[in-house]
Amino acid sequence: MSKIKLRMIKIGDFLKHHRKEILLIFGALILAEVAVQIFWPSDFTLLNSKIGEQQIGSISKNEANQKVKAEFTNLKIVLKTNKSEYQISGKTLLGAGSYQEDKSLSNHEIYPLHWRLVPFSLLFFEQKIEFGKIDFNQEKLNTLIEQEISSALNKEPVSAEFVISEKGEISIKDSSNGVKIDPKKAEDQIKKTDFSISKPNEIIISSEEIKPEISTQDYLEVKKEAESAILRDIIFNLNDEKITTTPTERAKFLAIQRGSEGKFKLVLNDESLTKFYSEIDKKIHVDAGVTIIEMVNGKENARQAGATGLEVDFDDFKQQLNDRMIKGYGSSEIVLKTKILQPTEKFNHSFTNTNEGIQAYINEVVKSGKITISYQKLS
């Protein structure tokens, strides 16, 4: 008979003779384990506890909440509309409120009494802390939405415009709709969100599309007219200096506008025109000086004349460009006119300690509208 078989026989005999003792010991162990489960402290997490995907085991609820809060601080939350998106951190959101302790830490909800009576259930019951929530301060949340979130998500619509390709072909750059969020709905959507500790967080923010003033279709109505305007050569003559323009520059001079009859028409683009004018005006611009006038008792006593200035006449510049591009009048050369800028006047007032001086001072105060009256009763 082998040694192994002999050993097995001895073990069998031992179990037969000590069966009651073994069962008592095993039963006591089970009772002790169940007692541990029944009286498991409510302020400690279960053995098989996780924060997101991180195993934390059994720690105090205070420690668990601190860990969840730390994880929440590092979260990246994406706020989205159909036209824009903005990433905000958990730390920024916490700045608008305070972390709300996770209700999933409640042992009574996660590990109910009837399961505590099942031996060794503590070993396989999982307590997973997956979400974090914020108790928002109304004023701080409103400020965050108005000053940061709205400015990041709101997009202005872009009107169509004429562009010139490298080959010199005229085309239309498409318009695009803008977007504007509803702050009140954004507030509600953020408030009701449970933020995941381990998964990407994305909140769709309610918004409305904003159409541009001028769409691509609107430009198509005047495309042929614009092509003719852009192809007209324009050379500016400023004091015999010739300043040429390219088709691309001329395309930027144009915009369209809805007329009184509802139809669109070509007009000059004031913004582009002003920029181009500023570059031309720099060539000859001289700021006007200041004429200083000394006033004594309301009468002019002396004058120091300031120098006159010089600039390109903007109104004439715009009128000639409009005649050439929009109306098709005149030649390709536009002779720019200049105009004299008169000096500004500065008045220095002084008053003498006389009846005439006091009266002049009173007249000046009344004229300026800044009146302060005080009096003293003489005995």
Coordinates of C-alpha atoms in Angstrom, one line a residue:
M1 CA 0.0 0.0 0.0
S2 CA 1.4 3.3 -1.0
K3 CA 2.2 6.1 1.5
I4 CA -0.3 8.5 -0.1
K5 CA -3.1 5.9 0.3
L6 CA -2.2 5.4 4.0
R7 CA -2.2 9.1 4.6
M8 CA -5.7 9.5 3.0
I9 CA -7.0 6.7 5.3
K10 CA -5.6 8.4 8.4
I11 CA -7.2 11.7 7.3
G12 CA -10.6 9.9 6.8
D13 CA -10.4 8.3 10.2
F14 CA -9.6 11.7 11.8
L15 CA -12.6 13.3 10.2
K16 CA -14.9 10.5 11.3
H17 CA -13.8 10.8 14.9
H18 CA -13.8 14.6 15.1
R19 CA -16.7 15.4 12.8
K20 CA -18.7 17.3 15.4
E21 CA -15.8 19.4 16.5
I22 CA -14.9 20.3 12.9
L23 CA -18.5 21.3 12.1
L24 CA -18.7 23.4 15.2
I25 CA -15.5 25.2 14.3
F26 CA -16.6 25.7 10.7
G27 CA -20.0 27.0 11.9
A28 CA -18.3 29.3 14.4
L29 CA -16.2 30.7 11.6
I30 CA -19.2 31.3 9.4
L31 CA -21.1 33.0 12.2
A32 CA -18.1 35.2 13.0
E33 CA -17.8 36.1 9.3
V34 CA -21.6 36.9 9.1
A35 CA -21.3 38.9 12.2
V36 CA -18.5 41.0 10.6
Q37 CA -20.8 41.5 7.6
I38 CA -23.8 42.5 9.8
F39 CA -21.8 45.0 11.9
W40 CA -19.6 46.3 9.0
P41 CA -19.1 50.0 10.0
S42 CA -21.2 52.3 7.9
D43 CA -18.4 54.9 7.7
F44 CA -16.1 52.6 5.8
T45 CA -16.3 51.4 2.2
L46 CA -16.6 47.7 1.4
L47 CA -13.6 45.5 0.7
N48 CA -14.2 45.4 -3.0
S49 CA -14.6 49.2 -3.6
K50 CA -13.5 51.2 -6.6
I51 CA -13.4 54.9 -7.6
G52 CA -14.0 54.7 -11.3
E53 CA -11.5 51.9 -12.3
Q54 CA -9.2 52.5 -9.4
Q55 CA -9.3 49.8 -6.6
I56 CA -9.4 51.5 -3.2
G57 CA -10.4 48.7 -0.9
S58 CA -11.8 49.5 2.5
I59 CA -11.2 53.1 3.6
S60 CA -13.1 55.7 5.6
K61 CA -15.9 57.5 3.8
N62 CA -14.1 60.8 4.4
E63 CA -11.0 59.4 2.6
A64 CA -13.1 58.1 -0.2
N65 CA -14.9 61.4 -0.7
Q66 CA -11.5 63.2 -0.7
K67 CA -10.3 60.8 -3.4
V68 CA -13.4 61.3 -5.5
K69 CA -13.1 65.1 -5.2
A70 CA -9.4 64.8 -6.3
E71 CA -10.5 62.7 -9.3
F72 CA -13.3 65.2 -10.1
T73 CA -10.9 68.1 -10.1
N74 CA -9.0 66.6 -12.9
L75 CA -12.0 65.8 -15.1
K76 CA -12.4 67.2 -18.6
I77 CA -16.0 68.0 -19.5
V78 CA -16.8 68.9 -23.1
L79 CA -19.7 71.3 -23.6
K80 CA -21.2 71.1 -27.1
T81 CA -23.6 72.8 -29.5
N82 CA -24.2 71.8 -33.0
K83 CA -21.7 74.4 -34.2
S84 CA -19.1 74.7 -31.4
E85 CA -17.6 73.0 -28.4
Y86 CA -15.6 74.0 -25.3
Q87 CA -13.7 71.9 -22.8
I88 CA -13.9 72.9 -19.2
S89 CA -12.3 71.3 -16.2
G90 CA -13.8 69.8 -13.1
K91 CA -11.8 72.3 -11.1
T92 CA -13.4 75.2 -12.9
L93 CA -16.9 73.8 -12.2
L94 CA -16.0 73.3 -8.5
G95 CA -15.2 77.0 -8.4
A96 CA -18.9 77.6 -9.0
G97 CA -20.1 75.4 -6.2
S98 CA -19.0 72.7 -3.8
Y99 CA -18.5 68.9 -4.2
Q100 CA -21.6 66.9 -3.1
E101 CA -20.6 63.7 -1.3
D102 CA -21.4 60.7 -3.4
K103 CA -24.6 58.9 -2.2
S104 CA -23.2 55.6 -3.6
L105 CA -21.0 55.5 -0.5
S106 CA -24.0 54.5 1.6
N107 CA -23.4 50.9 2.7
H108 CA -27.1 50.5 3.5
E109 CA -28.0 51.0 -0.2
I110 CA -25.1 49.1 -1.6
Y111 CA -25.0 46.2 0.9
P112 CA -28.5 45.6 2.2
L113 CA -29.2 43.6 5.4
H114 CA -30.5 40.4 3.7
W115 CA -27.3 40.1 1.7
R116 CA -25.2 40.6 4.9
L117 CA -26.7 37.4 6.2
V118 CA -25.3 35.4 3.3
P119 CA -21.9 34.0 4.3
F120 CA -18.9 35.5 2.5
S121 CA -21.0 37.9 0.5
L122 CA -18.7 40.7 1.6
L123 CA -16.0 39.3 -0.6
F124 CA -17.9 39.6 -3.9
F125 CA -20.1 42.7 -3.2
E126 CA -18.7 45.6 -5.3
Q127 CA -19.0 49.2 -4.2
K128 CA -18.3 51.4 -7.3
I129 CA -18.1 55.1 -7.0
E130 CA -18.7 56.2 -10.6
F131 CA -20.2 59.7 -10.5
G132 CA -19.6 63.0 -8.8
K133 CA -22.1 65.8 -8.4
I134 CA -21.8 69.5 -7.6
D135 CA -24.0 71.6 -5.4
F136 CA -23.8 74.8 -7.4
N137 CA -23.9 78.4 -6.1
Q138 CA -26.5 80.1 -8.3
E139 CA -24.7 83.4 -8.6
K140 CA -21.3 81.8 -9.4
L141 CA -22.7 79.4 -11.9
N142 CA -24.5 82.3 -13.7
T143 CA -21.2 84.3 -13.8
L144 CA -19.4 81.2 -15.2
I145 CA -22.0 80.7 -17.9
E146 CA -22.2 84.4 -18.9
Q147 CA -18.5 85.2 -18.8
E148 CA -16.8 82.0 -19.9
I149 CA -19.1 79.3 -21.3
S150 CA -21.3 81.7 -23.5
S151 CA -18.3 83.5 -24.9
A152 CA -16.6 80.2 -25.8
L153 CA -19.7 78.5 -27.4
N154 CA -21.4 81.5 -29.0
K155 CA -20.3 82.0 -32.6
E156 CA -21.2 85.0 -34.8
P157 CA -22.6 84.2 -38.3
V158 CA -20.3 84.8 -41.2
S159 CA -21.7 86.5 -44.3
A160 CA -20.7 85.4 -47.8
E161 CA -18.1 87.4 -49.7
F162 CA -16.4 87.6 -53.0
V163 CA -13.0 86.1 -53.4
I164 CA -10.5 85.9 -56.2
S165 CA -8.7 82.6 -56.9
E166 CA -5.0 82.4 -57.8
K167 CA -6.1 82.1 -61.4
G168 CA -8.0 85.3 -61.1
E169 CA -11.4 83.7 -61.1
I170 CA -14.2 85.3 -59.1
S171 CA -16.0 83.0 -56.6
I172 CA -18.1 83.3 -53.5
K173 CA -16.9 82.3 -50.1
D174 CA -19.8 80.6 -48.5
S175 CA -21.7 82.1 -45.6
S176 CA -22.0 80.1 -42.3
N177 CA -24.6 80.2 -39.6
G178 CA -23.7 81.3 -36.1
V179 CA -24.9 79.8 -32.8
K180 CA -26.2 81.3 -29.5
I181 CA -26.8 79.3 -26.3
D182 CA -29.7 79.8 -24.0
P183 CA -28.0 80.6 -20.6
K184 CA -31.0 79.4 -18.6
K185 CA -31.2 76.0 -20.3
A186 CA -27.4 75.7 -20.1
E187 CA -27.7 76.2 -16.3
D188 CA -30.3 73.5 -16.0
Q189 CA -28.4 71.0 -18.1
I190 CA -25.2 71.5 -16.1
K191 CA -27.0 71.3 -12.8
K192 CA -28.7 68.0 -13.5
T193 CA -25.6 66.2 -14.8
D194 CA -23.9 63.4 -12.9
F195 CA -20.3 63.6 -13.9
S196 CA -18.6 60.3 -14.6
I197 CA -15.2 59.8 -12.8
S198 CA -13.9 57.3 -15.4
K199 CA -15.7 58.0 -18.7
P200 CA -15.6 61.0 -21.0
N201 CA -18.2 63.6 -20.0
E202 CA -20.1 65.4 -22.7
I203 CA -23.0 67.8 -22.2
I204 CA -25.1 69.0 -25.2
I205 CA -26.0 72.6 -24.6
S206 CA -29.3 73.9 -26.0
S207 CA -28.7 76.6 -28.6
E208 CA -30.3 78.3 -31.6
E209 CA -28.7 78.9 -35.0
I210 CA -28.3 82.5 -36.1
K211 CA -28.4 83.1 -39.9
P212 CA -26.0 85.7 -41.4
E213 CA -27.4 88.9 -42.8
I214 CA -26.2 87.9 -46.3
S215 CA -26.1 84.2 -47.4
T216 CA -24.3 82.6 -50.3
Q217 CA -27.6 82.5 -52.3
D218 CA -27.9 86.3 -51.8
Y219 CA -24.5 86.8 -53.4
L220 CA -25.4 84.6 -56.4
E221 CA -28.1 87.2 -57.3
V222 CA -25.5 89.9 -58.0
K223 CA -22.5 87.7 -59.0
K224 CA -22.4 88.9 -62.6
E225 CA -22.7 92.5 -61.6
A226 CA -19.9 92.0 -59.1
E227 CA -17.7 90.3 -61.7
S228 CA -18.0 93.4 -63.9
A229 CA -17.2 95.7 -61.0
I230 CA -14.1 93.7 -59.9
L231 CA -12.7 93.6 -63.4
R232 CA -12.7 97.4 -63.7
D233 CA -9.1 98.6 -63.3
I234 CA -8.7 101.3 -60.6
I235 CA -5.5 103.4 -60.1
F236 CA -5.5 106.0 -57.4
N237 CA -3.5 109.2 -58.1
L238 CA -2.3 110.9 -54.9
N239 CA -0.1 114.0 -55.7
D240 CA 1.1 112.3 -58.9
E241 CA 1.9 109.0 -57.0
K242 CA 0.1 106.1 -58.7
I243 CA -1.4 103.5 -56.4
T244 CA -2.7 100.4 -58.2
T245 CA -5.3 97.9 -57.0
T246 CA -5.6 94.2 -57.5
P247 CA -8.7 92.2 -58.3
T248 CA -8.5 90.7 -54.8
E249 CA -8.4 94.2 -53.2
R250 CA -11.3 95.3 -55.4
A251 CA -13.3 92.3 -54.4
K252 CA -13.0 93.3 -50.7
F253 CA -14.4 96.8 -51.6
L254 CA -17.7 95.1 -52.4
A255 CA -20.6 94.1 -50.3
I256 CA -24.3 93.6 -51.0
Q257 CA -27.3 95.1 -49.4
R258 CA -31.1 94.5 -49.5
G259 CA -32.8 97.3 -51.3
S260 CA -36.2 98.9 -50.5
E261 CA -37.9 96.5 -53.0
G262 CA -36.4 93.4 -51.3
K263 CA -33.8 92.8 -54.0
F264 CA -30.1 92.7 -53.3
K265 CA -27.7 95.3 -54.8
L266 CA -24.0 95.9 -54.8
V267 CA -22.6 98.5 -52.4
L268 CA -19.2 99.5 -51.1
N269 CA -17.9 97.6 -48.0
D270 CA -17.3 100.4 -45.5
E271 CA -15.0 98.4 -43.2
S272 CA -12.7 97.3 -46.0
L273 CA -12.9 100.7 -47.6
T274 CA -11.8 102.5 -44.4
K275 CA -8.8 100.1 -44.0
F276 CA -7.6 100.8 -47.5
Y277 CA -8.2 104.5 -47.1
S278 CA -6.1 104.6 -43.9
E279 CA -3.2 103.1 -45.7
I280 CA -3.4 105.7 -48.5
D281 CA -4.0 108.6 -46.0
K282 CA -0.8 107.7 -44.1
K283 CA 1.3 108.8 -47.1
I284 CA 0.3 112.5 -46.7
H285 CA -1.5 112.8 -43.4
V286 CA -0.5 115.7 -41.0
D287 CA -2.3 116.1 -37.7
A288 CA -3.7 119.6 -37.1
G289 CA -2.3 121.6 -34.2
V290 CA -4.0 123.4 -31.3
T291 CA -4.8 127.1 -31.2
I292 CA -4.5 128.3 -27.6
I293 CA -6.7 131.2 -26.7
E294 CA -6.2 133.1 -23.5
M295 CA -9.4 134.4 -22.0
V296 CA -9.4 137.1 -19.3
N297 CA -12.8 137.9 -17.7
G298 CA -14.6 136.2 -20.6
K299 CA -12.8 138.2 -23.3
E300 CA -10.1 137.1 -25.6
N301 CA -6.8 138.5 -24.5
A302 CA -4.3 136.6 -26.6
R303 CA -4.1 133.9 -29.3
Q304 CA -1.4 131.4 -30.3
A305 CA -2.4 129.9 -33.6
G306 CA -1.9 126.2 -34.2
A307 CA -0.8 124.7 -37.5
T308 CA -3.3 123.3 -40.0
G309 CA -3.3 119.6 -40.9
L310 CA -3.8 117.6 -44.1
E311 CA -5.7 114.4 -45.1
V312 CA -7.1 112.7 -48.1
D313 CA -10.8 113.7 -48.5
F314 CA -12.6 110.5 -47.5
D315 CA -16.0 111.5 -48.8
D316 CA -14.5 112.3 -52.3
F317 CA -12.5 109.1 -52.2
K318 CA -15.6 107.0 -51.5
Q319 CA -17.8 108.9 -54.0
Q320 CA -15.3 108.4 -56.9
L321 CA -14.8 104.8 -56.0
N322 CA -18.6 104.2 -55.9
D323 CA -19.0 105.9 -59.3
R324 CA -16.3 103.8 -60.9
M325 CA -17.0 100.3 -59.3
I326 CA -20.8 100.4 -58.7
K327 CA -22.0 102.7 -61.5
G328 CA -19.3 102.0 -64.0
Y329 CA -18.6 105.7 -64.7
G330 CA -15.3 107.5 -65.4
S331 CA -11.8 106.3 -66.2
S332 CA -9.6 103.8 -64.4
E333 CA -7.6 106.6 -62.8
I334 CA -9.1 108.3 -59.7
V335 CA -7.4 111.6 -58.7
L336 CA -7.7 111.9 -55.0
K337 CA -8.4 115.2 -53.4
T338 CA -7.0 116.4 -50.1
K339 CA -8.5 118.7 -47.5
I340 CA -7.1 121.1 -44.9
L341 CA -7.7 120.2 -41.3
Q342 CA -8.3 123.2 -39.1
P343 CA -6.6 123.3 -35.7
T344 CA -8.7 122.6 -32.6
E345 CA -9.1 125.4 -30.1
K346 CA -8.2 125.3 -26.4
F347 CA -9.4 128.1 -24.1
N348 CA -7.5 129.0 -21.0
H349 CA -9.7 131.1 -18.7
S350 CA -8.6 133.5 -16.0
F351 CA -10.5 136.0 -13.9
T352 CA -9.5 139.1 -12.0
N353 CA -10.7 139.9 -8.5
T354 CA -13.0 142.6 -9.7
N355 CA -16.8 142.9 -10.2
E356 CA -16.2 142.3 -13.9
G357 CA -14.1 139.2 -13.2
I358 CA -16.7 137.8 -10.7
Q359 CA -19.5 138.4 -13.2
A360 CA -17.5 136.8 -16.0
Y361 CA -16.8 133.8 -13.8
I362 CA -20.5 133.4 -12.9
N363 CA -21.4 133.6 -16.6
E364 CA -18.8 130.9 -17.5
V365 CA -20.1 128.6 -14.8
V366 CA -23.7 129.0 -15.9
K367 CA -22.7 128.4 -19.5
S368 CA -20.8 125.2 -18.7
G369 CA -23.8 123.9 -16.7
K370 CA -21.6 122.9 -13.7
I371 CA -23.1 125.1 -11.0
T372 CA -22.2 125.0 -7.4
I373 CA -23.7 127.7 -5.2
S374 CA -22.7 128.3 -1.6
Y375 CA -23.4 131.2 0.7
Q376 CA -22.3 132.5 4.1
K377 CA -24.5 134.6 6.4
L378 CA -22.7 137.7 7.5
S379 CA -23.4 139.1 11.0

